[in-house]
Tab-separated table of C-alpha atoms in Angstrom:
chain	number	residue	atom	x	y	z
A	179	MET	CA	58.028	146.833	144.835
A	180	THR	CA	56.860	144.373	142.195
A	181	GLY	CA	56.867	140.564	142.276
A	182	GLN	CA	57.900	140.367	145.914
A	183	ASP	CA	54.758	142.126	147.232
A	184	ALA	CA	52.730	138.971	147.735
A	185	PRO	CA	55.419	137.281	149.909
A	186	PHE	CA	55.793	140.516	151.886
A	187	LEU	CA	52.040	140.827	152.456
A	188	ARG	CA	51.893	137.170	153.515
A	189	THR	CA	54.759	137.850	155.930
A	190	LEU	CA	52.831	140.797	157.349
A	191	CYS	CA	49.772	138.565	157.765
A	192	SER	CA	51.781	135.976	159.682
A	193	LEU	CA	53.374	138.667	161.829
A	194	ARG	CA	49.965	140.213	162.484
A	195	TRP	CA	48.562	136.908	163.777
A	196	LEU	CA	51.553	136.719	166.116
A	197	ALA	CA	50.786	140.253	167.252
A	198	VAL	CA	47.137	139.371	167.889
A	199	ALA	CA	48.105	136.323	169.952
A	200	GLY	CA	50.818	138.237	171.824
A	201	GLN	CA	48.556	141.182	172.614
A	202	ALA	CA	45.790	138.922	173.867
A	203	ALA	CA	48.219	136.985	176.073
A	204	THR	CA	49.756	140.232	177.357
A	205	ILE	CA	46.331	141.621	178.332
A	206	LEU	CA	45.473	138.435	180.230
A	207	VAL	CA	48.831	138.312	182.025
A	208	ALA	CA	48.782	142.035	182.864
A	209	THR	CA	45.267	141.975	184.314
A	210	SER	CA	45.285	138.532	185.953
A	211	VAL	CA	48.873	137.812	186.970
A	212	LEU	CA	50.338	141.282	187.423
A	213	GLY	CA	47.145	142.818	188.768
A	214	LEU	CA	47.270	145.939	186.575
A	215	GLU	CA	44.041	147.915	186.474
A	216	LEU	CA	43.888	148.430	182.722
A	217	SER	CA	40.827	149.344	180.652
A	218	PRO	CA	39.966	145.983	179.070
A	219	LEU	CA	37.350	147.209	176.577
A	220	PRO	CA	39.635	149.509	174.498
A	221	LEU	CA	42.437	146.943	174.573
A	222	TRP	CA	40.264	144.034	173.451
A	223	ALA	CA	38.707	146.294	170.824
A	224	GLY	CA	42.203	146.928	169.385
A	225	VAL	CA	42.935	143.180	169.321
A	226	ALA	CA	39.604	142.459	167.600
A	227	ALA	CA	40.128	145.217	165.018
A	228	LEU	CA	43.591	143.889	164.146
A	229	ALA	CA	42.311	140.306	163.878
A	230	LEU	CA	39.380	141.303	161.618
A	231	PHE	CA	41.644	143.363	159.371
A	232	ASN	CA	44.136	140.511	159.087
A	233	LEU	CA	41.356	138.053	158.236
A	234	TYR	CA	40.142	140.381	155.480
A	235	VAL	CA	43.678	140.815	154.117
A	236	GLN	CA	44.408	137.086	154.190
A	237	LEU	CA	41.301	136.359	152.115
A	238	ARG	CA	42.362	138.895	149.489
A	239	VAL	CA	46.158	138.792	149.627
A	240	HIS	CA	46.366	137.029	146.244
A	241	ASP	CA	44.246	139.768	144.619
A	242	ALA	CA	46.037	142.632	146.301
A	243	ASP	CA	47.420	145.557	144.340
A	244	THR	CA	51.169	145.257	143.777
A	245	ALA	CA	51.875	148.970	144.332
A	246	PRO	CA	54.067	149.917	147.326
A	247	VAL	CA	51.226	152.101	148.598
A	248	THR	CA	49.266	148.911	149.364
A	249	ALA	CA	51.968	147.539	151.640
A	250	PHE	CA	52.326	150.987	153.218
A	251	GLY	CA	48.590	151.026	153.931
A	252	HIS	CA	48.841	147.640	155.658
A	253	ILE	CA	51.745	148.783	157.803
A	254	LEU	CA	49.873	152.004	158.599
A	255	VAL	CA	47.044	149.921	160.064
A	256	ASP	CA	49.582	148.059	162.212
A	257	VAL	CA	51.084	151.361	163.363
A	258	THR	CA	47.636	152.721	164.257
A	259	VAL	CA	46.639	149.653	166.267
A	260	LEU	CA	50.007	149.531	168.036
A	261	THR	CA	49.689	153.220	168.898
A	262	TRP	CA	46.219	152.559	170.316
A	263	MET	CA	47.381	149.584	172.385
A	264	VAL	CA	50.480	151.327	173.780
A	265	ALA	CA	48.496	154.502	174.601
A	266	TRP	CA	45.949	152.520	176.656
A	267	SER	CA	48.640	150.558	178.521
A	268	GLY	CA	51.165	153.032	179.853
A	269	GLY	CA	52.351	155.147	176.911
A	270	VAL	CA	56.123	155.666	176.893
A	271	ALA	CA	56.350	153.672	180.129
A	272	ASN	CA	55.231	150.585	178.203
A	273	PRO	CA	58.390	148.689	177.105
A	274	PHE	CA	56.524	147.244	174.143
A	275	GLY	CA	56.578	150.674	172.525
A	276	SER	CA	59.882	149.692	170.878
A	277	LEU	CA	57.916	147.309	168.614
A	278	PHE	CA	57.592	150.275	166.268
A	279	LEU	CA	61.202	149.526	165.280
A	280	ILE	CA	60.209	146.107	163.921
A	281	LEU	CA	57.752	147.705	161.498
A	282	ILE	CA	60.481	150.071	160.286
A	283	ALA	CA	62.897	147.167	159.827
A	284	LEU	CA	60.369	145.149	157.788
A	285	ALA	CA	59.627	148.171	155.608
A	286	ALA	CA	63.343	148.724	154.999
A	287	LEU	CA	63.695	145.133	153.762
A	288	ALA	CA	60.868	145.219	151.238
A	289	LEU	CA	59.789	148.775	150.369
A	290	PRO	CA	61.458	151.497	148.294
A	291	LEU	CA	63.332	154.196	150.178
A	292	ARG	CA	60.611	156.851	150.128
A	293	TRP	CA	57.986	154.424	151.424
A	294	THR	CA	60.377	153.220	154.115
A	295	LEU	CA	60.838	156.821	155.203
A	296	ALA	CA	57.049	157.222	155.239
A	297	VAL	CA	56.730	154.169	157.498
A	298	ALA	CA	59.455	155.545	159.774
A	299	ALA	CA	57.627	158.889	159.977
A	300	ALA	CA	54.340	157.121	160.785
A	301	CYS	CA	56.025	155.101	163.538
A	302	LEU	CA	57.591	158.233	165.041
A	303	ILE	CA	54.211	159.970	165.014
A	304	GLY	CA	52.542	156.908	166.554
A	305	TYR	CA	55.146	156.672	169.292
A	306	ALA	CA	54.819	160.398	170.017
A	307	VAL	CA	51.002	160.209	170.127
A	308	SER	CA	51.086	157.221	172.485
A	309	GLY	CA	53.532	159.092	174.720
A	310	ILE	CA	51.626	162.382	174.754
A	311	PHE	CA	48.064	161.089	175.064
A	312	GLY	CA	48.804	157.720	176.672
A	313	LEU	CA	47.443	156.791	180.063
A	314	PRO	CA	49.990	156.226	182.829
A	315	LEU	CA	50.765	152.650	183.761
A	316	PRO	CA	48.651	151.728	186.829
A	317	ALA	CA	50.112	150.082	189.910
A	318	GLY	CA	49.992	146.311	190.282
A	319	TYR	CA	51.413	143.516	192.375
A	320	PHE	CA	54.981	144.507	191.410
A	321	THR	CA	56.882	147.764	191.427
A	322	ALA	CA	57.102	149.873	188.298
A	323	MET	CA	60.806	149.046	187.893
A	324	GLN	CA	60.199	145.300	188.170
A	325	MET	CA	57.410	145.386	185.600
A	326	HIS	CA	59.549	147.482	183.287
A	327	GLN	CA	62.460	145.029	183.564
A	328	TRP	CA	60.276	142.012	182.841
A	329	GLY	CA	58.647	143.898	179.993
A	330	VAL	CA	62.044	144.667	178.480
A	331	VAL	CA	62.990	140.981	178.668
A	332	CYS	CA	59.751	139.869	176.995
A	333	ASN	CA	60.069	142.581	174.382
A	334	PHE	CA	63.626	141.489	173.559
A	335	LEU	CA	62.603	137.854	173.152
A	336	LEU	CA	59.669	138.817	170.953
A	337	SER	CA	61.763	141.162	168.807
A	338	ALA	CA	64.498	138.533	168.389
A	339	THR	CA	61.908	135.969	167.274
A	340	VAL	CA	60.374	138.346	164.750
A	341	VAL	CA	63.734	139.398	163.292
A	342	LEU	CA	65.030	135.832	163.156
A	343	VAL	CA	61.955	134.269	161.561
A	344	PHE	CA	60.255	136.906	159.462
A	345	ALA	CA	63.174	139.119	158.442
A	346	THR	CA	65.159	136.017	157.482
A	347	ARG	CA	62.224	134.799	155.399
A	348	LEU	CA	62.072	138.117	153.562
A	349	ALA	CA	65.836	138.122	152.996
A	350	MET	CA	65.687	134.585	151.556
A	351	ALA	CA	62.865	135.604	149.225
A	352	LEU	CA	64.925	138.578	148.024
A	353	ARG	CA	67.993	136.398	147.414
A	354	ARG	CA	65.881	133.858	145.558
A	355	ARG	CA	64.463	136.609	143.381
A	356	GLU	CA	67.945	137.976	142.650
A	357	HIS	CA	69.066	134.479	141.653
A	358	GLU	CA	66.103	134.134	139.282
A	359	LEU	CA	66.901	137.527	137.769
A	360	SER	CA	70.527	136.531	137.229
A	361	LEU	CA	69.389	133.343	135.467
A	362	LEU	CA	67.043	135.368	133.271
A	363	ARG	CA	69.851	137.795	132.402
A	364	GLU	CA	72.152	134.906	131.536
A	365	ARG	CA	69.466	133.316	129.358
A	366	PHE	CA	68.788	136.647	127.659
A	367	VAL	CA	72.475	137.156	126.841
A	368	ARG	CA	72.756	133.614	125.484
A	369	ASN	CA	69.607	133.976	123.394
A	370	GLU	CA	70.877	137.287	122.031
A	371	GLY	CA	74.041	135.551	120.883
A	372	ILE	CA	72.068	132.721	119.303
A	373	VAL	CA	69.791	135.162	117.458
A	374	ALA	CA	72.796	137.090	116.182
A	375	LEU	CA	74.420	133.818	115.120
A	376	ALA	CA	71.243	132.685	113.340
A	377	THR	CA	70.942	135.998	111.502
A	378	HIS	CA	74.565	135.856	110.380
A	379	ALA	CA	74.218	132.185	109.412
A	380	ALA	CA	71.162	132.934	107.258
A	381	SER	CA	73.075	135.695	105.497
A	382	VAL	CA	76.075	133.457	104.868
A	383	ALA	CA	73.766	130.654	103.696
A	384	HIS	CA	72.437	132.824	100.868
A	385	GLU	CA	76.014	133.599	99.805
A	386	LEU	CA	77.109	129.928	99.901
A	387	ASN	CA	74.123	128.529	98.011
A	388	THR	CA	75.403	129.530	94.544
A	389	PRO	CA	79.011	128.274	94.896
A	390	LEU	CA	77.764	124.976	96.361
A	391	ALA	CA	75.428	124.520	93.400
A	392	THR	CA	78.330	125.203	91.028
A	393	MET	CA	80.532	122.695	92.873
A	394	THR	CA	77.775	120.078	92.600
A	395	LEU	CA	77.588	120.584	88.835
A	396	LEU	CA	81.366	120.299	88.555
A	397	ALA	CA	81.318	117.078	90.559
A	398	ASP	CA	78.670	115.688	88.187
A	399	ASP	CA	80.802	116.639	85.182
A	400	ILE	CA	83.895	114.994	86.683
A	401	ALA	CA	81.914	111.824	87.425
A	402	ASP	CA	80.668	111.697	83.789
A	403	GLN	CA	84.145	112.237	82.322
A	404	THR	CA	86.202	109.877	84.501
A	405	GLU	CA	86.606	106.176	83.763
A	406	SER	CA	88.427	105.234	86.999
A	407	PRO	CA	86.135	103.358	89.456
A	408	GLU	CA	88.120	104.609	92.453
A	409	LEU	CA	87.889	108.211	91.325
A	410	ARG	CA	84.192	107.772	90.526
A	411	ASP	CA	83.552	106.490	94.082
A	412	ASP	CA	85.409	109.476	95.533
A	413	VAL	CA	83.420	111.872	93.359
A	414	ASP	CA	80.158	110.216	94.424
A	415	THR	CA	81.143	110.690	98.043
A	416	LEU	CA	82.059	114.297	97.326
A	417	ARG	CA	78.700	114.844	95.651
A	418	GLU	CA	76.848	113.393	98.657
A	419	LEU	CA	78.756	115.727	100.917
A	420	LEU	CA	77.914	118.706	98.696
A	421	VAL	CA	74.239	117.732	98.715
A	422	GLN	CA	74.307	117.527	102.483
A	423	CYS	CA	76.010	120.921	102.666
A	424	ARG	CA	73.366	122.441	100.405
A	425	GLU	CA	70.596	120.991	102.579
A	426	ARG	CA	72.221	122.483	105.659
A	427	VAL	CA	72.611	125.835	103.942
A	428	LEU	CA	68.950	125.847	102.896
A	429	ALA	CA	67.973	124.955	106.463
A	430	LEU	CA	69.972	127.919	107.734
A	431	ALA	CA	68.217	130.210	105.253
A	432	ARG	CA	64.708	129.179	106.334
A	433	PRO	CA	64.512	131.415	109.472
A	434	ALA	CA	65.312	134.466	107.347
A	435	SER	CA	62.620	133.443	104.859
A	436	GLY	CA	59.949	133.045	107.507
A	437	GLN	CA	59.849	129.249	107.082
A	438	LEU	CA	60.781	128.293	110.637
A	439	ARG	CA	57.340	126.887	111.379
A	440	GLY	CA	56.290	123.662	109.833
A	441	ARG	CA	59.821	122.262	109.671
A	442	ASP	CA	60.031	118.526	109.065
A	443	SER	CA	61.016	116.144	111.796
A	444	VAL	CA	63.968	113.788	111.442
A	445	THR	CA	64.609	110.197	112.456
A	446	LEU	CA	67.626	108.590	114.070
A	447	PRO	CA	68.760	106.718	110.912
A	448	GLN	CA	68.782	110.003	108.972
A	449	VAL	CA	70.922	111.693	111.625
A	450	LEU	CA	73.346	108.770	111.832
A	451	GLU	CA	73.622	108.484	108.043
A	452	GLN	CA	74.561	112.149	107.773
A	453	TRP	CA	77.062	111.810	110.606
A	454	ARG	CA	78.707	108.680	109.143
A	455	LEU	CA	79.111	110.496	105.850
A	456	VAL	CA	81.051	113.274	107.596
A	457	ARG	CA	83.004	111.003	109.996
A	458	PRO	CA	83.607	107.771	108.048
A	459	THR	CA	86.696	106.813	110.075
A	460	ILE	CA	84.834	106.612	113.406
A	461	THR	CA	83.343	103.335	114.609
A	462	LEU	CA	79.804	103.889	115.892
A	463	LYS	CA	78.061	101.383	118.136
A	464	ARG	CA	74.444	101.810	119.204
A	465	ASN	CA	71.987	99.723	121.174
A	466	ASP	CA	69.817	97.333	119.171
A	467	ASP	CA	66.547	98.498	120.747
A	468	ALA	CA	67.021	102.180	119.874
A	469	PRO	CA	63.762	103.872	118.732
A	470	LEU	CA	64.805	104.211	115.073
A	471	GLN	CA	61.477	105.385	113.657
A	472	LEU	CA	60.690	107.907	116.385
A	473	PRO	CA	60.197	111.377	114.830
A	474	LEU	CA	62.601	113.845	116.392
A	475	ASP	CA	62.748	117.597	116.551
A	476	PRO	CA	65.489	118.920	114.216
A	477	GLY	CA	67.080	120.479	117.283
A	478	ILE	CA	67.516	117.001	118.787
A	479	GLY	CA	69.159	115.887	115.562
A	480	HIS	CA	71.581	118.802	115.861
A	481	LEU	CA	72.198	117.960	119.522
A	482	LEU	CA	73.089	114.364	118.588
A	483	MET	CA	75.427	115.593	115.851
A	484	VAL	CA	77.229	117.903	118.292
A	485	LEU	CA	77.622	115.201	120.939
A	486	LEU	CA	78.772	112.601	118.395
A	487	ASN	CA	81.295	114.997	116.842
A	488	ASN	CA	82.731	115.954	120.230
A	489	ALA	CA	82.991	112.281	121.205
A	490	ALA	CA	84.662	111.488	117.859
A	491	ASP	CA	87.174	114.307	118.336
A	492	ALA	CA	88.009	113.054	121.826
A	493	GLY	CA	88.488	109.482	120.587
A	494	GLU	CA	90.664	110.527	117.655
A	495	GLN	CA	92.985	112.495	119.931
A	496	ALA	CA	93.359	109.414	122.149
A	497	GLU	CA	93.800	107.197	119.039
A	498	ARG	CA	90.639	105.249	119.894
A	499	PRO	CA	88.154	106.335	117.194
A	500	GLN	CA	85.017	104.787	118.625
A	501	VAL	CA	81.725	106.238	119.869
A	502	ASP	CA	78.900	104.432	121.691
A	503	LEU	CA	75.337	105.752	121.354
A	504	THR	CA	72.492	104.588	123.573
A	505	LEU	CA	68.883	105.709	123.088
A	506	ARG	CA	65.836	104.431	124.925
A	507	ILE	CA	62.354	105.505	125.967
A	508	GLU	CA	61.424	105.642	129.646
A	509	GLY	CA	57.817	106.580	130.257
A	510	SER	CA	57.246	109.843	128.427
A	511	ASP	CA	60.961	110.733	128.126
A	512	LEU	CA	63.647	110.076	125.561
A	513	ILE	CA	66.898	109.136	127.304
A	514	GLY	CA	70.157	109.300	125.355
A	515	GLU	CA	73.836	108.872	126.120
A	516	VAL	CA	76.999	109.320	124.055
A	517	ARG	CA	80.175	107.657	125.294
A	518	ASP	CA	83.632	108.452	123.935
A	519	TYR	CA	86.972	106.720	124.477
A	520	GLY	CA	89.059	109.823	124.967
A	521	ARG	CA	91.250	110.822	127.863
A	522	GLY	CA	88.308	111.774	130.058
A	523	PHE	CA	87.927	115.063	131.897
A	524	ASP	CA	88.986	116.772	135.082
A	525	ALA	CA	85.984	117.312	137.384
A	526	ARG	CA	87.384	120.723	138.311
A	527	GLU	CA	87.297	121.779	134.652
A	528	ALA	CA	84.019	120.164	133.617
A	529	VAL	CA	81.969	123.247	134.387
A	530	LEU	CA	84.143	125.653	132.426
A	531	PRO	CA	82.667	127.026	129.190
A	532	GLY	CA	84.016	125.196	126.186
A	533	THR	CA	85.125	122.085	128.097
A	534	LEU	CA	81.693	120.676	128.858
A	535	PHE	CA	80.738	118.040	126.271
A	536	ASN	CA	84.280	118.113	124.966
A	537	SER	CA	86.492	115.757	126.912
A	538	GLY	CA	89.104	115.814	124.181
A	539	LYS	CA	89.655	119.540	124.521
A	540	THR	CA	89.352	120.137	120.783
A	541	GLN	CA	89.658	123.620	119.438
A	542	GLY	CA	86.136	124.717	118.580
A	543	MET	CA	84.120	127.895	118.454
A	544	GLY	CA	81.700	126.927	121.234
A	545	VAL	CA	78.704	127.293	118.898
A	546	GLY	CA	77.643	123.666	119.299
A	547	LEU	CA	77.725	124.020	123.082
A	548	ALA	CA	75.543	127.136	123.052
A	549	LEU	CA	73.029	125.622	120.635
A	550	SER	CA	72.926	122.381	122.639
A	551	HIS	CA	72.075	124.334	125.780
A	552	ALA	CA	69.406	126.256	123.852
A	553	THR	CA	67.876	123.032	122.497
A	554	ILE	CA	67.758	121.377	125.918
A	555	GLU	CA	66.263	124.519	127.471
A	556	ARG	CA	63.679	124.983	124.703
A	557	LEU	CA	62.491	121.371	124.973
A	558	ASP	CA	62.479	121.429	128.794
A	559	GLY	CA	65.073	118.682	129.158
A	560	GLU	CA	68.232	117.908	131.095
A	561	LEU	CA	71.878	117.419	130.140
A	562	TRP	CA	74.628	115.824	132.233
A	563	MET	CA	78.248	114.709	131.996
A	564	ARG	CA	79.887	111.798	133.845
A	565	PRO	CA	83.185	109.912	133.639
A	566	ALA	CA	83.010	106.546	131.884
A	567	ASN	CA	84.382	103.301	133.261
A	568	GLY	CA	88.024	103.145	132.275
A	569	ALA	CA	88.764	106.068	129.986
A	570	GLY	CA	86.379	108.440	128.297
A	571	THR	CA	83.307	110.456	129.097
A	572	ARG	CA	79.566	109.798	129.079
A	573	VAL	CA	77.304	112.696	128.097
A	574	GLY	CA	73.600	112.061	128.532
A	575	PHE	CA	70.344	113.900	128.054
A	576	ARG	CA	66.657	113.547	128.899
A	577	LEU	CA	63.956	115.100	126.725
A	578	PRO	CA	60.159	114.874	127.027
A	579	LEU	CA	58.699	112.993	124.075
A	580	ALA	CA	55.766	115.401	123.841
A	581	SER	CA	58.187	118.300	123.284
A	582	SER	CA	60.312	116.427	120.769
A	583	GLU	CA	57.380	115.157	118.750
A	584	ASN	CA	55.551	118.478	118.764
A	585	PRO	CA	58.139	121.236	118.680
A	586	ALA	CA	56.986	124.714	119.378
């Protein structure tokens, strides 16, 4: 037992307070209402011992050892007190002797198998001791059969309450923990893929650096030798694209060179200028009050490029090459939204890998999607997708400004 020990110990504490209250009420009812001649001193001593132990545990439950032996020790105290109480109030004739089963059930929910077997053995020994050395149930105002029947009814109601409330609480805690573990496994698998992709990208970047430099020199030579203005403009555009490719390649090589820290931030105009150079046929509209000079994490710049490219692809397929970009600051958050004019998306397919953020259903490798998720997760943000009015899709995000201005 590891991270679930504290909830289990707190559950035991709550159950123990219920036991203290129930035992005290049972003693009062048995001696006052039923007229049983029980020994009050040993019984009240057992109630006081259980209450004092529970008070001590509750004060130190946050500092408790997380080993299963700790929980076993707590249950062993409960078994000892229950054995004492049953032995002084009728032994095996006491219908509340079946409460030993509740302790076994709780142990089975939270403890490893060998410790559960140890709890079961302790309960069997306790029940046997209370039966062998227990005092017989004294006569009262009712017959022994009547008292036994009413005791069975009360015991059933108490057991049902304990199983319904406390066992359900433990089961919910276990399911919640399993869900958290599944999320961690999913994040680990995704991060493994991203690390492998980054390593491969850095390797390819080193190989592409030399041919890109050669292509840049050739473009310069062509520009110097041509006399056609149209061809010169095309070569200038080609050279700008080659420069941008070289910058991207050098950025990919930085993680392998140990230069990941200290990376420069980017601004919105820089991101949009690079995107317009790659997608010159797409009409881009943005809000006039966008925070143009706000320094952004390079990951946010990549996220914007991915969303804009997906929106452009969707619009081109629908023959409406237009993209709307909205950026604003609300409190301490950066809110952004990219709207395309594609054919929209089917809500039943929006959660499928590869279709989210891609309403045009373009054929891609899914790398942008994975990196977008990683960026949003790393910066503690949110990402959502909604249908736009008319045709198209709106993809929005929220990112804390503190995270984007000071990337880890």
